[in-house]
mmCIF file of C-alpha atoms and ligand atoms in Angstrom:
data_model
loop_
_atom_site.group_PDB
_atom_site.id
_atom_site.type_symbol
_atom_site.label_atom_id
_atom_site.label_comp_id
_atom_site.label_asym_id
_atom_site.label_seq_id
_atom_site.Cartn_x
_atom_site.Cartn_y
_atom_site.Cartn_z
ATOM 1 C CA UNK A 256 89.895 97.380 108.450
ATOM 2 C CA UNK A 257 92.603 99.769 109.580
ATOM 3 C CA UNK A 258 94.260 101.594 106.682
ATOM 4 C CA UNK A 259 97.416 102.367 108.692
ATOM 5 C CA UNK A 260 100.555 101.324 106.761
ATOM 6 C CA UNK A 261 103.033 100.485 109.531
ATOM 7 C CA UNK A 262 105.466 98.566 107.320
ATOM 8 C CA UNK A 263 105.892 98.468 103.550
ATOM 9 C CA UNK A 264 108.665 96.850 101.482
ATOM 10 C CA UNK A 265 108.862 98.378 98.003
ATOM 11 C CA UNK A 266 111.543 99.393 95.491
ATOM 12 C CA UNK A 267 114.058 97.283 97.486
ATOM 13 C CA UNK A 268 113.588 99.525 100.516
ATOM 14 C CA UNK A 269 111.704 99.097 103.811
ATOM 15 C CA UNK A 270 109.382 101.982 104.649
ATOM 16 C CA UNK A 271 108.512 102.214 108.354
ATOM 17 C CA UNK A 272 105.926 104.632 109.694
ATOM 18 C CA UNK A 273 108.070 106.524 112.197
ATOM 19 C CA UNK A 274 106.261 105.858 115.466
ATOM 20 C CA UNK A 275 108.614 108.172 117.358
ATOM 21 C CA UNK A 276 106.991 111.088 115.498
ATOM 22 C CA UNK A 277 103.295 110.173 115.937
ATOM 23 C CA UNK A 278 100.778 111.602 116.574
ATOM 24 C CA UNK A 279 102.008 115.031 115.520
ATOM 25 C CA UNK A 280 104.015 114.037 112.441
ATOM 26 C CA UNK A 281 103.193 111.332 109.907
ATOM 27 C CA UNK A 282 106.594 110.467 108.412
ATOM 28 C CA UNK A 283 108.297 107.371 107.049
ATOM 29 C CA UNK A 284 111.745 106.160 108.041
ATOM 30 C CA UNK A 285 113.365 104.522 104.999
ATOM 31 C CA UNK A 286 115.640 101.518 105.547
ATOM 32 C CA UNK A 287 118.100 100.667 102.775
ATOM 33 C CA UNK A 288 120.371 98.397 104.827
ATOM 34 C CA UNK A 289 119.974 95.836 107.600
ATOM 35 C CA UNK A 290 121.815 98.284 109.859
ATOM 36 C CA UNK A 291 119.036 100.806 109.235
ATOM 37 C CA UNK A 292 116.503 98.189 110.380
ATOM 38 C CA UNK A 293 118.572 97.332 113.451
ATOM 39 C CA UNK A 294 118.590 101.023 114.391
ATOM 40 C CA UNK A 295 114.861 101.365 113.685
ATOM 41 C CA UNK A 296 114.017 98.486 116.020
ATOM 42 C CA UNK A 297 116.384 99.639 118.782
ATOM 43 C CA UNK A 298 115.173 103.261 118.635
ATOM 44 C CA UNK A 299 111.524 102.168 118.374
ATOM 45 C CA UNK A 300 110.876 103.726 115.012
ATOM 46 C CA UNK A 301 108.981 100.463 114.645
ATOM 47 C CA UNK A 302 107.842 98.633 117.808
ATOM 48 C CA UNK A 303 105.391 96.000 118.918
ATOM 49 C CA UNK A 304 106.278 92.315 118.926
ATOM 50 C CA UNK A 305 104.796 91.234 115.557
ATOM 51 C CA UNK A 306 105.828 94.467 113.830
ATOM 52 C CA UNK A 307 109.483 94.148 114.859
ATOM 53 C CA UNK A 308 109.445 90.515 113.746
ATOM 54 C CA UNK A 309 108.221 91.508 110.288
ATOM 55 C CA UNK A 310 110.631 94.458 110.093
ATOM 56 C CA UNK A 311 113.581 92.255 111.070
ATOM 57 C CA UNK A 312 112.615 89.729 108.397
ATOM 58 C CA UNK A 313 112.808 92.476 105.771
ATOM 59 C CA UNK A 314 116.099 93.545 107.339
ATOM 60 C CA UNK A 315 117.480 90.148 106.307
ATOM 61 C CA UNK A 316 116.202 90.775 102.760
ATOM 62 C CA UNK A 317 118.010 94.126 102.684
ATOM 63 C CA UNK A 318 121.189 92.400 103.912
ATOM 64 C CA UNK A 319 120.983 89.957 100.997
ATOM 65 C CA UNK A 320 120.712 92.903 98.614
ATOM 66 C CA UNK A 321 123.733 94.544 100.292
ATOM 67 C CA UNK A 322 125.938 91.433 100.171
ATOM 68 C CA UNK A 323 125.073 90.149 96.684
ATOM 69 C CA UNK A 324 128.259 91.747 95.346
ATOM 70 C CA UNK A 325 130.472 89.372 97.389
ATOM 71 C CA UNK A 326 131.439 85.821 96.518
ATOM 72 C CA UNK A 327 129.133 83.097 97.885
ATOM 73 C CA UNK A 328 131.256 82.183 100.887
ATOM 74 C CA UNK A 329 131.568 85.808 101.968
ATOM 75 C CA UNK A 330 127.882 86.392 101.203
ATOM 76 C CA UNK A 331 126.769 83.551 103.490
ATOM 77 C CA UNK A 332 129.133 84.631 106.283
ATOM 78 C CA UNK A 333 127.903 88.219 106.170
ATOM 79 C CA UNK A 334 124.275 87.059 106.028
ATOM 80 C CA UNK A 335 124.608 85.054 109.239
ATOM 81 C CA UNK A 336 126.283 88.031 110.889
ATOM 82 C CA UNK A 337 123.404 90.303 109.834
ATOM 83 C CA UNK A 338 120.851 87.786 111.149
ATOM 84 C CA UNK A 339 122.672 87.774 114.461
ATOM 85 C CA UNK A 340 122.662 91.570 114.709
ATOM 86 C CA UNK A 341 118.921 91.744 113.983
ATOM 87 C CA UNK A 342 118.187 88.799 116.336
ATOM 88 C CA UNK A 343 119.725 90.812 119.176
ATOM 89 C CA UNK A 344 118.221 94.209 118.353
ATOM 90 C CA UNK A 345 115.742 93.953 121.273
ATOM 91 C CA UNK A 346 115.710 91.114 123.846
ATOM 92 C CA UNK A 347 112.137 90.593 125.065
ATOM 93 C CA UNK A 348 109.670 90.184 122.175
ATOM 94 C CA UNK A 349 110.065 86.593 120.979
ATOM 95 C CA UNK A 350 108.454 87.325 117.581
ATOM 96 C CA UNK A 351 111.768 88.946 116.613
ATOM 97 C CA UNK A 352 113.751 85.770 117.276
ATOM 98 C CA UNK A 353 111.015 83.622 115.711
ATOM 99 C CA UNK A 354 111.139 85.677 112.483
ATOM 100 C CA UNK A 355 114.944 85.613 112.260
ATOM 101 C CA UNK A 356 114.990 81.837 112.836
ATOM 102 C CA UNK A 357 112.565 81.460 109.902
ATOM 103 C CA UNK A 358 114.747 83.642 107.668
ATOM 104 C CA UNK A 359 117.920 81.805 108.736
ATOM 105 C CA UNK A 360 116.245 78.486 107.886
ATOM 106 C CA UNK A 361 115.486 79.708 104.358
ATOM 107 C CA UNK A 362 119.084 80.902 104.012
ATOM 108 C CA UNK A 363 120.401 77.512 105.151
ATOM 109 C CA UNK A 364 118.068 75.495 102.941
ATOM 110 C CA UNK A 365 118.951 77.532 99.848
ATOM 111 C CA UNK A 366 122.645 78.279 100.361
ATOM 112 C CA UNK A 367 123.596 76.219 97.289
ATOM 113 C CA UNK A 368 121.630 78.553 95.005
ATOM 114 C CA UNK A 369 122.944 81.705 93.317
ATOM 115 C CA UNK A 370 122.806 84.784 95.568
ATOM 116 C CA UNK A 371 120.093 86.371 93.414
ATOM 117 C CA UNK A 372 117.944 83.243 93.894
ATOM 118 C CA UNK A 373 118.609 83.277 97.643
ATOM 119 C CA UNK A 374 117.496 86.895 97.694
ATOM 120 C CA UNK A 375 114.195 85.960 96.028
ATOM 121 C CA UNK A 376 113.596 83.098 98.508
ATOM 122 C CA UNK A 377 114.259 85.431 101.445
ATOM 123 C CA UNK A 378 111.965 88.091 99.990
ATOM 124 C CA UNK A 379 109.177 85.481 99.635
ATOM 125 C CA UNK A 380 109.634 84.362 103.255
ATOM 126 C CA UNK A 381 109.540 87.914 104.597
ATOM 127 C CA UNK A 382 106.377 88.586 102.568
ATOM 128 C CA UNK A 383 104.835 85.398 104.026
ATOM 129 C CA UNK A 384 105.645 86.485 107.576
ATOM 130 C CA UNK A 385 104.026 89.839 106.824
ATOM 131 C CA UNK A 386 100.853 88.350 105.290
ATOM 132 C CA UNK A 387 100.512 85.631 107.948
ATOM 133 C CA UNK A 388 100.506 88.229 110.728
ATOM 134 C CA UNK A 389 97.739 90.170 109.005
ATOM 135 C CA UNK A 390 95.465 87.127 108.695
ATOM 136 C CA UNK A 391 96.405 85.972 112.209
ATOM 137 C CA UNK A 392 95.312 89.305 113.676
ATOM 138 C CA UNK A 393 91.884 88.974 112.068
ATOM 139 C CA UNK A 394 91.408 85.468 113.530
ATOM 140 C CA UNK A 395 92.530 86.696 116.964
ATOM 141 C CA UNK A 396 90.052 89.559 116.734
ATOM 142 C CA UNK A 397 87.172 87.211 115.910
ATOM 143 C CA UNK A 398 87.932 84.884 118.818
ATOM 144 C CA UNK A 399 88.473 87.857 121.109
ATOM 145 C CA UNK A 400 85.196 89.489 120.139
ATOM 146 C CA UNK A 401 83.367 86.424 121.491
ATOM 147 C CA UNK A 402 84.242 87.484 125.060
ATOM 148 C CA UNK A 403 83.432 91.186 124.636
ATOM 149 C CA UNK A 404 80.023 91.971 126.154
ATOM 150 C CA UNK A 405 77.634 94.421 124.512
ATOM 151 C CA UNK A 406 78.405 97.986 125.712
ATOM 152 C CA UNK A 407 81.611 96.800 127.392
ATOM 153 C CA UNK A 408 83.933 99.378 128.904
ATOM 154 C CA UNK A 409 87.412 98.143 128.052
ATOM 155 C CA UNK A 410 90.760 99.182 129.515
ATOM 156 C CA UNK A 411 93.885 98.681 127.413
ATOM 157 C CA UNK A 412 97.585 99.391 128.007
ATOM 158 C CA UNK A 413 100.359 100.469 125.649
ATOM 159 C CA UNK A 414 99.748 100.047 121.912
ATOM 160 C CA UNK A 415 98.652 96.764 120.427
ATOM 161 C CA UNK A 416 97.087 98.014 117.232
ATOM 162 C CA UNK A 417 97.964 98.208 113.551
ATOM 163 C CA UNK A 418 101.114 100.065 114.627
ATOM 164 C CA UNK A 419 102.332 97.102 116.710
ATOM 165 C CA UNK A 420 101.618 94.539 114.000
ATOM 166 C CA UNK A 421 101.393 94.353 110.228
ATOM 167 C CA UNK A 422 97.842 95.650 110.492
ATOM 168 C CA UNK A 423 94.625 95.495 112.585
ATOM 169 C CA UNK A 424 96.349 94.624 115.871
ATOM 170 C CA UNK A 425 96.049 92.184 118.741
ATOM 171 C CA UNK A 426 94.252 93.606 121.798
ATOM 172 C CA UNK A 427 93.348 96.708 119.825
ATOM 173 C CA UNK A 428 92.324 94.379 116.996
ATOM 174 C CA UNK A 429 89.754 92.794 119.328
ATOM 175 C CA UNK A 430 88.555 96.289 120.230
ATOM 176 C CA UNK A 431 88.246 97.156 116.508
ATOM 177 C CA UNK A 432 86.307 93.939 115.871
ATOM 178 C CA UNK A 433 83.905 94.642 118.733
ATOM 179 C CA UNK A 434 83.430 98.224 117.553
ATOM 180 C CA UNK A 435 82.792 97.281 113.910
ATOM 181 C CA UNK A 436 80.451 94.463 114.977
ATOM 182 C CA UNK A 437 78.277 97.128 116.605
ATOM 183 C CA UNK A 438 78.829 96.301 120.283
ATOM 184 C CA UNK A 439 78.776 99.960 121.340
ATOM 185 C CA UNK A 440 81.962 99.595 123.380
ATOM 186 C CA UNK A 441 83.967 102.302 125.145
ATOM 187 C CA UNK A 442 87.736 102.296 125.642
ATOM 188 C CA UNK A 443 89.991 103.727 128.325
ATOM 189 C CA UNK A 444 93.560 103.874 127.025
ATOM 190 C CA UNK A 445 96.461 104.124 129.482
ATOM 191 C CA UNK A 446 99.001 106.727 128.375
ATOM 192 C CA UNK A 447 101.723 104.145 129.194
ATOM 193 C CA UNK A 448 104.737 105.930 130.584
ATOM 194 C CA UNK A 449 107.535 106.379 129.771
ATOM 195 C CA UNK A 450 107.365 106.022 125.967
ATOM 196 C CA UNK A 451 103.655 106.953 125.943
ATOM 197 C CA UNK A 452 102.575 104.357 123.374
ATOM 198 C CA UNK A 453 99.020 104.724 124.681
ATOM 199 C CA UNK A 454 98.856 108.516 124.483
ATOM 200 C CA UNK A 455 100.752 108.835 121.208
ATOM 201 C CA UNK A 456 99.765 105.667 119.342
ATOM 202 C CA UNK A 457 96.646 103.955 120.736
ATOM 203 C CA UNK A 458 94.797 107.244 121.157
ATOM 204 C CA UNK A 459 95.795 108.095 117.573
ATOM 205 C CA UNK A 460 94.510 104.771 116.210
ATOM 206 C CA UNK A 461 91.240 105.067 118.161
ATOM 207 C CA UNK A 462 90.724 108.642 116.998
ATOM 208 C CA UNK A 463 91.468 107.714 113.352
ATOM 209 C CA UNK A 464 88.476 105.342 113.423
ATOM 210 C CA UNK A 465 86.178 107.222 115.765
ATOM 211 C CA UNK A 466 86.164 104.518 118.425
ATOM 212 C CA UNK A 467 84.673 106.071 121.604
ATOM 213 C CA UNK A 468 87.486 106.383 124.108
ATOM 214 C CA UNK A 469 89.256 108.407 126.749
ATOM 215 C CA UNK A 470 92.967 108.677 127.413
ATOM 216 C CA UNK A 471 94.003 108.339 131.041
ATOM 217 C CA UNK A 472 97.190 108.667 133.037
ATOM 218 C CA UNK A 473 98.404 105.196 134.032
ATOM 219 C CA UNK A 474 97.626 105.872 137.701
ATOM 220 C CA UNK A 475 93.913 106.462 137.014
ATOM 221 C CA UNK A 476 93.270 102.819 136.042
ATOM 222 C CA UNK A 477 93.156 101.492 139.625
ATOM 223 C CA UNK A 478 90.323 103.828 140.661
ATOM 224 C CA UNK A 479 88.288 103.023 137.543
ATOM 225 C CA UNK A 480 88.689 99.295 138.252
ATOM 226 C CA UNK A 481 87.848 99.702 141.969
ATOM 227 C CA UNK A 482 84.733 101.748 141.121
ATOM 228 C CA UNK A 483 83.375 99.093 138.760
ATOM 229 C CA UNK A 484 83.933 101.303 135.704
ATOM 230 C CA UNK A 485 85.896 98.662 133.759
ATOM 231 C CA UNK A 486 84.214 95.504 132.414
ATOM 232 C CA UNK A 487 87.228 93.976 130.693
ATOM 233 C CA UNK A 488 90.980 94.485 130.384
ATOM 234 C CA UNK A 489 92.702 93.576 127.097
ATOM 235 C CA UNK A 490 96.485 93.850 126.756
ATOM 236 C CA UNK A 491 99.146 92.547 124.394
ATOM 237 C CA UNK A 492 102.231 90.437 124.938
ATOM 238 C CA UNK A 493 105.870 90.291 123.999
ATOM 239 C CA UNK A 494 106.702 86.833 125.248
ATOM 240 C CA UNK A 495 104.428 84.193 126.810
ATOM 241 C CA UNK A 496 106.017 81.314 128.750
ATOM 242 C CA UNK A 497 104.564 77.807 128.536
ATOM 243 C CA UNK A 498 102.933 78.216 131.949
ATOM 244 C CA UNK A 499 101.107 81.372 130.830
ATOM 245 C CA UNK A 500 103.386 83.894 132.558
ATOM 246 C CA UNK A 501 103.468 86.857 130.160
ATOM 247 C CA UNK A 502 105.959 89.645 129.549
ATOM 248 C CA UNK A 503 104.282 92.803 128.359
ATOM 249 C CA UNK A 504 104.734 96.550 128.619
ATOM 250 C CA UNK A 505 105.717 97.797 132.062
ATOM 251 C CA UNK A 506 102.602 98.466 134.119
ATOM 252 C CA UNK A 507 100.740 95.379 132.907
ATOM 253 C CA UNK A 508 101.526 93.331 136.021
ATOM 254 C CA UNK A 509 100.173 96.095 138.261
ATOM 255 C CA UNK A 510 96.915 96.145 136.254
ATOM 256 C CA UNK A 511 96.600 92.361 136.574
ATOM 257 C CA UNK A 512 96.859 92.511 140.386
ATOM 258 C CA UNK A 513 94.172 95.169 140.644
ATOM 259 C CA UNK A 514 91.959 93.291 138.179
ATOM 260 C CA UNK A 515 92.305 90.153 140.294
ATOM 261 C CA UNK A 516 91.430 92.004 143.529
ATOM 262 C CA UNK A 517 88.258 93.452 141.974
ATOM 263 C CA UNK A 518 87.315 90.454 139.805
ATOM 264 C CA UNK A 519 87.687 92.132 136.391
ATOM 265 C CA UNK A 520 88.408 89.746 133.474
ATOM 266 C CA UNK A 521 92.042 90.229 132.350
ATOM 267 C CA UNK A 522 93.002 88.852 128.925
ATOM 268 C CA UNK A 523 96.302 88.636 127.113
ATOM 269 C CA UNK A 524 95.837 88.969 123.356
ATOM 270 C CA UNK A 525 98.629 87.634 121.146
ATOM 271 C CA UNK A 526 99.459 85.423 118.179
ATOM 272 C CA UNK A 527 100.949 82.006 118.986
ATOM 273 C CA UNK A 528 104.222 83.354 117.541
ATOM 274 C CA UNK A 529 104.494 85.264 120.829
ATOM 275 C CA UNK A 530 104.520 82.032 122.821
ATOM 276 C CA UNK A 531 107.994 80.818 123.784
ATOM 277 C CA UNK A 532 107.386 77.082 124.185
ATOM 278 C CA UNK A 533 111.011 76.603 125.243
ATOM 279 C CA UNK A 534 110.686 78.391 128.579
ATOM 280 C CA UNK A 535 108.890 77.036 131.630
ATOM 281 C CA UNK A 536 107.991 80.311 133.305
ATOM 282 C CA UNK A 537 108.277 84.088 133.235
ATOM 283 C CA UNK A 538 111.421 83.873 135.348
ATOM 284 C CA UNK A 539 113.336 82.987 132.175
ATOM 285 C CA UNK A 540 112.205 86.053 130.198
ATOM 286 C CA UNK A 541 114.881 88.711 129.705
ATOM 287 C CA UNK A 542 113.417 92.132 130.468
ATOM 288 C CA UNK A 543 114.824 94.949 128.339
ATOM 289 C CA UNK A 544 116.126 97.941 130.269
ATOM 290 C CA UNK A 545 116.076 101.169 128.302
ATOM 291 C CA UNK A 546 117.762 104.546 128.628
ATOM 292 C CA UNK A 547 117.331 106.952 131.538
ATOM 293 C CA UNK A 548 116.371 109.698 129.070
ATOM 294 C CA UNK A 549 113.067 107.930 128.330
ATOM 295 C CA UNK A 550 112.092 108.664 131.959
ATOM 296 C CA UNK A 551 113.861 111.980 132.584
ATOM 297 C CA UNK A 552 112.661 113.608 129.354
ATOM 298 C CA UNK A 553 109.426 113.923 127.402
ATOM 299 C CA UNK A 554 109.842 114.817 123.727
ATOM 300 C CA UNK A 555 113.357 115.993 124.504
ATOM 301 C CA UNK A 556 112.264 118.270 127.361
ATOM 302 C CA UNK A 557 113.906 117.495 130.702
ATOM 303 C CA UNK A 558 111.387 116.775 133.479
ATOM 304 C CA UNK A 559 113.739 115.339 136.111
ATOM 305 C CA UNK A 560 116.904 116.814 137.688
ATOM 306 C CA UNK A 561 120.287 116.181 136.075
ATOM 307 C CA UNK A 562 122.233 113.311 137.594
ATOM 308 C CA UNK A 563 119.227 111.442 139.052
ATOM 309 C CA UNK A 564 119.604 107.677 138.746
ATOM 310 C CA UNK A 565 116.878 105.886 136.757
ATOM 311 C CA UNK A 566 115.582 102.320 136.563
ATOM 312 C CA UNK A 567 113.674 101.883 133.280
ATOM 313 C CA UNK A 568 112.533 98.297 132.594
ATOM 314 C CA UNK A 569 110.467 98.295 129.399
ATOM 315 C CA UNK A 570 108.426 95.234 130.395
ATOM 316 C CA UNK A 571 107.189 93.288 133.380
ATOM 317 C CA UNK A 572 105.903 89.748 133.823
ATOM 318 C CA UNK A 573 102.298 88.983 134.713
ATOM 319 C CA UNK A 574 101.932 85.564 136.369
ATOM 320 C CA UNK A 575 99.530 83.138 134.747
ATOM 321 C CA UNK A 576 97.378 83.052 137.891
ATOM 322 C CA UNK A 577 96.398 86.699 137.240
ATOM 323 C CA UNK A 578 95.317 85.994 133.661
ATOM 324 C CA UNK A 579 91.735 85.020 132.756
ATOM 325 C CA UNK A 580 92.650 83.770 129.301
ATOM 326 C CA UNK A 581 95.042 84.127 126.386
ATOM 327 C CA UNK A 582 93.318 85.060 123.126
ATOM 328 C CA UNK A 583 95.141 83.655 120.101
ATOM 329 C CA UNK A 584 94.384 82.912 116.448
ATOM 330 C CA UNK A 585 93.835 79.271 117.484
ATOM 331 C CA UNK A 586 91.254 80.106 120.113
ATOM 332 C CA UNK A 587 91.094 81.331 123.704
ATOM 333 C CA UNK A 588 93.464 79.463 126.008
ATOM 334 C CA UNK A 589 92.157 79.014 129.557
ATOM 335 C CA UNK A 590 93.721 77.459 132.644
ATOM 336 C CA UNK A 591 95.497 75.087 133.210
ATOM 337 C CA UNK A 592 97.791 77.120 130.944
ATOM 338 C CA UNK A 593 100.742 74.699 130.919
ATOM 339 C CA UNK A 594 98.591 71.861 129.597
ATOM 340 C CA UNK A 595 96.553 74.002 127.223
ATOM 341 C CA UNK A 596 99.416 76.103 125.845
ATOM 342 C CA UNK A 597 101.460 73.046 124.952
ATOM 343 C CA UNK A 598 98.518 71.813 122.855
ATOM 344 C CA UNK A 599 99.083 74.863 120.603
ATOM 345 C CA UNK A 600 102.597 73.709 119.700
ATOM 346 C CA UNK A 601 102.435 72.758 115.999
HETATM 347 C C1 LIG B 170 101.154 93.488 119.676
HETATM 348 S S1 LIG B 170 102.641 93.476 120.542
HETATM 349 C C2 LIG B 170 102.515 94.943 121.419
HETATM 350 C C3 LIG B 170 103.361 94.952 122.645
HETATM 351 O O1 LIG B 170 104.669 95.493 122.341
HETATM 352 C C4 LIG B 170 104.805 96.679 123.093
HETATM 353 O O2 LIG B 170 106.121 96.940 123.485
HETATM 354 P P1 LIG B 170 107.012 98.053 122.691
HETATM 355 O O3 LIG B 170 106.120 99.222 122.406
HETATM 356 O O4 LIG B 170 108.126 98.371 123.677
HETATM 357 O O5 LIG B 170 107.498 97.338 121.465
HETATM 358 C C5 LIG B 170 103.927 96.450 124.297
HETATM 359 O O6 LIG B 170 104.519 95.555 125.216
HETATM 360 C C6 LIG B 170 102.719 95.863 123.648
HETATM 361 O O7 LIG B 170 101.823 95.175 124.477
#
């Protein structure tokens, strides 16, 4: 089991492993207010759909601590405002909205209680969200491992490990499970421009546990796939529409097209909390656009000329027809996705 502590709530503070600093520096960013959490999500101190959901939930707990000194009416008003700020901290990963909706529901159901009691209820709910994700990841990994052949060479994109969740991971969780079950697998990890989650985070997680792997530039993947060097592609998700269209880190769609051309199995790995049952297709998914600096600079060093215009979408949408299956904690969803995804709705 991965020992990486991505998120920890203790002493009324939220400790986030600062993923902007990895792999060279292992430092924690300490959140004492919900504004600190909002910044941490926006600036990708913490990132990854389930991880930002859990962090945002604790952001609501911190807000309750901040506003306890006000009278009840003011407390409730400020709490809803804080929930709204956190809900909008990043637009694509639906786990964030799902977590805030759960926290808002607890706030609504308990608004007649004293503020200290509301704080305790919110703390319990955030802890539940945290623990549920951990157990969900393990179930996902077990289902996922069932489709990993012995000695498989696996390609993965971005970071979907313990750093993107509350522990273990989604696609990288399946890779961990296959490795620890003795399948003698090998991993190619895309560096994942521009924020380099693969180079900085996935490579770090793989190295921490001695999982045989090689880091590649994103543009190498196509040749490996063409040359029959990849047996399986496992990637994460930020929002899955009810027809199976999936928003994930930019570059995922391109991989899915190449996988389809060369007949390589291409799986999305995600908890059902990443499914947005309220949208019909990927067309409805808002794709976050991030700053030009993420593309024109690496670690603060300019690599592109001043004044150049930049288009920097953080995600793209892979159509369901390019996806072999969606690995969840409730099993592996195959086509027809619309029919089979809706069966997952509780
Ligand atoms: C297990 S969710 C991981 C998912 O989130 C990443 O995006 P970001 O690093 O911008 O938060 C990426 O899309 C991963 O697949």
